[in-house]
Short mmCIF file of C-alpha atoms in Angstrom, two decimals:
data_model
loop_
_atom_site.label_atom_id
_atom_site.label_comp_id
_atom_site.label_asym_id
_atom_site.label_seq_id
_atom_site.Cartn_x
_atom_site.Cartn_y
_atom_site.Cartn_z
CA GLU A 1 -7.57 -1.60 -17.22
CA PRO A 2 -8.76 1.26 -14.91
CA GLU A 3 -6.14 2.78 -12.84
CA VAL A 4 -5.56 5.36 -10.07
CA THR A 5 -3.95 8.54 -11.33
CA GLN A 6 -1.87 10.89 -9.24
CA THR A 7 -0.61 14.35 -9.95
CA PRO A 8 1.99 15.76 -9.92
CA SER A 9 4.58 12.88 -10.06
CA HIS A 10 7.11 15.10 -8.26
CA GLN A 11 6.64 18.23 -6.11
CA VAL A 12 9.31 20.33 -4.72
CA THR A 13 8.35 22.67 -2.02
CA GLN A 14 9.95 25.14 0.53
CA MET A 15 9.59 24.24 4.15
CA GLY A 16 6.52 25.92 5.59
CA GLN A 17 4.53 25.99 2.38
CA GLU A 18 1.33 24.26 1.80
CA VAL A 19 1.04 21.46 -0.76
CA ILE A 20 -1.97 19.72 -2.31
CA LEU A 21 -1.45 16.19 -3.76
CA ARG A 22 -4.15 15.16 -6.20
CA CYS A 23 -5.61 11.71 -6.94
CA VAL A 24 -8.24 10.48 -9.37
CA PRO A 25 -9.41 7.05 -8.05
CA ILE A 26 -10.84 4.32 -10.13
CA SER A 27 -14.27 5.63 -11.19
CA ASN A 28 -16.63 3.19 -9.49
CA HIS A 29 -14.65 2.74 -6.30
CA LEU A 30 -16.12 3.87 -2.94
CA TYR A 31 -13.17 3.68 -0.57
CA PHE A 32 -10.12 5.91 -0.77
CA TYR A 33 -6.76 5.93 1.02
CA TRP A 34 -3.59 7.73 1.40
CA TYR A 35 -0.25 6.08 2.29
CA ARG A 36 3.29 7.27 2.41
CA GLN A 37 6.78 5.81 2.09
CA ILE A 38 9.74 7.52 3.41
CA LEU A 39 12.85 6.48 1.52
CA GLY A 40 14.12 3.08 2.59
CA GLN A 41 11.18 2.54 5.06
CA LYS A 42 7.82 0.69 4.97
CA VAL A 43 4.70 1.97 3.31
CA GLU A 44 2.59 3.57 6.11
CA PHE A 45 -1.17 4.13 6.26
CA LEU A 46 -2.22 7.75 6.65
CA VAL A 47 -6.00 7.92 6.26
CA SER A 48 -9.07 6.10 4.83
CA PHE A 49 -12.11 7.96 3.54
CA TYR A 50 -15.60 6.76 2.77
CA ASN A 51 -18.93 8.36 2.21
CA ASN A 52 -17.40 11.83 2.22
CA GLU A 53 -15.79 11.49 5.57
CA ILE A 54 -12.68 10.26 7.22
CA SER A 55 -13.06 6.68 8.46
CA GLU A 56 -9.83 6.28 10.13
CA LYS A 57 -6.50 8.04 10.45
CA SER A 58 -3.08 7.08 11.78
CA GLU A 59 -1.02 8.77 14.36
CA ILE A 60 0.92 10.43 11.57
CA PHE A 61 -2.13 12.18 10.19
CA ASP A 62 -2.27 15.13 12.63
CA ASP A 63 -3.83 18.64 12.23
CA GLN A 64 -1.24 19.43 9.52
CA PHE A 65 -2.99 17.02 7.15
CA SER A 66 -6.53 17.09 5.62
CA VAL A 67 -8.30 15.25 2.82
CA GLU A 68 -11.07 16.30 0.59
CA ARG A 69 -13.28 14.86 -2.24
CA PRO A 70 -14.13 18.21 -3.87
CA ASP A 71 -16.05 16.64 -6.78
CA GLY A 72 -17.14 13.22 -8.01
CA SER A 73 -13.61 12.32 -9.24
CA ASN A 74 -10.83 13.90 -7.38
CA PHE A 75 -9.43 12.99 -3.95
CA THR A 76 -6.85 15.38 -2.51
CA LEU A 77 -4.39 15.38 0.36
CA LYS A 78 -3.39 18.69 1.71
CA ILE A 79 -0.33 19.27 3.93
CA ARG A 80 -0.17 22.61 5.62
CA SER A 81 3.10 24.21 6.76
CA THR A 82 5.31 21.43 5.43
CA LYS A 83 8.24 20.11 7.36
CA LEU A 84 11.53 18.47 6.15
CA GLU A 85 10.29 15.14 7.43
CA ASP A 86 7.27 15.29 5.29
CA SER A 87 9.71 14.39 2.30
CA ALA A 88 8.36 11.02 1.14
CA MET A 89 6.51 9.24 -1.70
CA TYR A 90 2.75 9.68 -1.21
CA PHE A 91 0.50 6.98 -2.66
CA CYS A 92 -3.26 7.26 -3.20
CA ALA A 93 -5.28 4.04 -3.32
CA SER A 94 -8.90 2.99 -3.91
CA SER A 95 -11.12 -0.04 -3.64
CA GLY A 96 -14.60 -0.99 -4.83
CA GLN A 97 -15.65 -2.72 -1.60
CA VAL A 98 -13.88 -2.83 1.76
CA ASN A 99 -12.87 -6.44 1.21
CA GLN A 100 -11.62 -6.08 -2.14
CA PRO A 101 -7.93 -5.34 -3.28
CA GLN A 102 -6.72 -1.79 -2.85
CA HIS A 103 -5.30 -0.37 -6.20
CA PHE A 104 -2.54 2.19 -5.90
CA GLY A 105 -1.37 4.99 -8.00
CA ASP A 106 2.24 5.62 -9.06
CA GLY A 107 2.66 8.12 -6.19
CA THR A 108 3.80 11.73 -5.88
CA ARG A 109 7.35 12.25 -4.71
CA LEU A 110 7.34 15.23 -2.28
CA SER A 111 10.59 16.88 -1.61
CA ILE A 112 10.72 19.57 1.13
CA LEU A 113 13.71 21.95 0.95
CA LYS B 1 0.29 -3.22 17.02
CA GLN B 2 0.72 -5.42 13.95
CA GLU B 3 4.20 -6.15 12.85
CA VAL B 4 4.83 -7.56 9.35
CA THR B 5 8.22 -9.21 8.49
CA GLN B 6 9.32 -10.43 5.05
CA ILE B 7 12.11 -12.89 4.48
CA PRO B 8 14.45 -12.81 2.67
CA ALA B 9 15.17 -9.07 2.29
CA ALA B 10 16.81 -9.76 -1.10
CA LEU B 11 17.02 -12.71 -3.51
CA SER B 12 18.95 -13.12 -6.76
CA VAL B 13 18.21 -16.12 -8.82
CA PRO B 14 18.77 -17.39 -12.38
CA GLU B 15 15.84 -17.39 -14.81
CA GLY B 16 13.53 -20.48 -14.64
CA GLU B 17 13.86 -21.10 -10.87
CA ASN B 18 10.76 -21.61 -8.69
CA LEU B 19 10.78 -19.09 -5.72
CA VAL B 20 9.17 -18.80 -2.34
CA LEU B 21 8.85 -15.46 -0.61
CA ASN B 22 7.81 -15.44 3.04
CA CYS B 23 5.74 -13.07 5.03
CA SER B 24 4.90 -13.30 8.80
CA PHE B 25 2.72 -11.16 10.95
CA THR B 26 2.43 -10.92 14.66
CA ASP B 27 -1.34 -10.63 15.24
CA SER B 28 -3.47 -13.30 13.59
CA ALA B 29 -6.66 -11.19 13.81
CA ILE B 30 -6.48 -10.07 10.26
CA TYR B 31 -9.13 -9.41 7.70
CA ASN B 32 -7.28 -10.32 4.59
CA LEU B 33 -3.65 -10.27 3.28
CA GLN B 34 -2.57 -8.63 -0.07
CA TRP B 35 0.68 -9.17 -2.01
CA PHE B 36 1.98 -6.33 -4.14
CA ARG B 37 4.74 -5.78 -6.64
CA GLN B 38 6.63 -2.48 -6.61
CA ASP B 39 8.98 -1.57 -9.51
CA PRO B 40 11.62 1.18 -8.87
CA GLY B 41 10.06 4.58 -8.61
CA LYS B 42 6.58 3.21 -9.30
CA GLY B 43 3.46 2.49 -7.34
CA LEU B 44 2.27 -0.68 -5.94
CA THR B 45 0.60 -3.25 -8.23
CA SER B 46 -1.85 -5.67 -6.55
CA LEU B 47 -1.00 -9.24 -7.28
CA LEU B 48 -3.20 -11.34 -4.98
CA LEU B 49 -5.65 -10.92 -2.17
CA ILE B 50 -6.43 -13.72 0.31
CA GLN B 51 -9.36 -13.30 2.60
CA SER B 52 -8.86 -14.50 6.15
CA SER B 53 -11.16 -17.49 5.54
CA GLN B 54 -9.20 -18.66 2.61
CA ARG B 55 -6.06 -20.79 2.35
CA GLU B 56 -4.68 -19.83 -1.04
CA GLN B 57 -5.14 -17.82 -4.20
CA THR B 58 -3.62 -18.33 -7.62
CA SER B 59 -3.06 -16.04 -10.63
CA GLY B 60 -1.02 -17.40 -13.54
CA ARG B 61 2.51 -18.32 -12.17
CA LEU B 62 1.70 -16.87 -8.81
CA ASN B 63 0.32 -18.73 -5.87
CA ALA B 64 -0.18 -17.25 -2.43
CA SER B 65 -1.02 -19.26 0.74
CA LEU B 66 -2.20 -18.08 4.13
CA ASP B 67 -1.94 -19.76 7.43
CA LYS B 68 -3.63 -17.34 9.73
CA SER B 69 -3.21 -19.30 12.96
CA SER B 70 0.62 -19.27 12.57
CA GLY B 71 0.82 -15.77 11.20
CA ARG B 72 2.33 -16.72 7.87
CA SER B 73 1.86 -16.28 4.13
CA THR B 74 4.04 -17.46 1.26
CA LEU B 75 4.19 -16.14 -2.32
CA TYR B 76 5.23 -18.97 -4.70
CA ILE B 77 6.51 -17.75 -8.21
CA ALA B 78 6.90 -20.57 -10.72
CA ALA B 79 9.38 -20.52 -13.53
CA SER B 80 10.70 -16.98 -12.69
CA GLN B 81 11.57 -14.58 -15.52
CA PRO B 82 13.70 -11.48 -15.66
CA GLY B 83 10.54 -9.38 -15.93
CA ASP B 84 9.63 -10.64 -12.45
CA SER B 85 12.43 -8.59 -11.06
CA ALA B 86 10.96 -6.14 -8.52
CA THR B 87 10.30 -5.66 -4.86
CA TYR B 88 7.44 -7.81 -3.49
CA LEU B 89 5.41 -6.41 -0.59
CA CYS B 90 3.10 -8.20 1.79
CA ALA B 91 0.40 -6.22 3.55
CA VAL B 92 -2.16 -7.39 6.12
CA ARG B 93 -5.49 -5.67 6.74
CA ARG B 94 -6.40 -5.36 10.46
CA TYR B 95 -9.07 -3.68 12.45
CA ASP B 96 -7.79 -1.75 15.42
CA ARG B 97 -10.06 -0.76 18.16
CA GLY B 98 -12.54 1.80 16.95
CA SER B 99 -11.62 1.16 13.37
CA THR B 100 -14.32 0.95 10.71
CA LEU B 101 -12.36 0.04 7.54
CA GLY B 102 -9.13 -1.30 8.97
CA ARG B 103 -5.76 -0.40 7.77
CA LEU B 104 -3.02 -2.14 5.71
CA TYR B 105 0.22 -2.97 7.63
CA PHE B 106 3.16 -3.41 5.26
CA GLY B 107 6.35 -5.44 5.38
CA ARG B 108 9.60 -4.04 4.06
CA GLY B 109 9.45 -6.17 1.07
CA THR B 110 11.72 -8.77 -0.66
CA GLN B 111 13.78 -7.30 -3.54
CA LEU B 112 13.91 -10.00 -6.20
CA THR B 113 16.39 -10.07 -9.09
CA VAL B 114 15.96 -12.71 -11.84
CA TRP B 115 18.91 -12.78 -14.22
CA PRO B 116 18.82 -14.33 -17.69
#
């Protein structure tokens, strides 16, 4: 069964550095999302992306964050100048149509030191 | 803002029991509701999706119902097995003002342990 793939599984970075989290959505999907889950807390929406542009972003998704679909298969989340509070599990998701289920990857655990 | 609550927070049962997990949401203007399973250190596996116009969905031993007007959904697991042990998350899709795709609002989940 097709699945969403995320790399790396774990990223350790010094505070202030930039990180890029990578995702390969399911191949025929059109809608892409990033979520995060801080340890012990709810999964939170960050951003949705469709037709090569951001459709919606949450209050968390400030100028520090950006997303890109650099080619036909990858979908990336960039975090500039990371902070300690950016430590979380970051999930990528995709769906075929807007009213269809969102399918999630296994996540990237980001640890900021 | 949409708030999603799941009760109970944790549940421990012997194998073979039928279970009901509850999810409630504060704003009934939802587009759909999705149930997920999350294993420790893993991503979310989609179990069932119920559109706002539907009352229930079934997949194998799982049955999810939706009562949009009262802001409630239940996930029924029949004949539970140790392999069902995981955290079960409920998420509602809602369109906020100016939103084009809507966003998922998640509950904290119910941590289920099924022992043999």
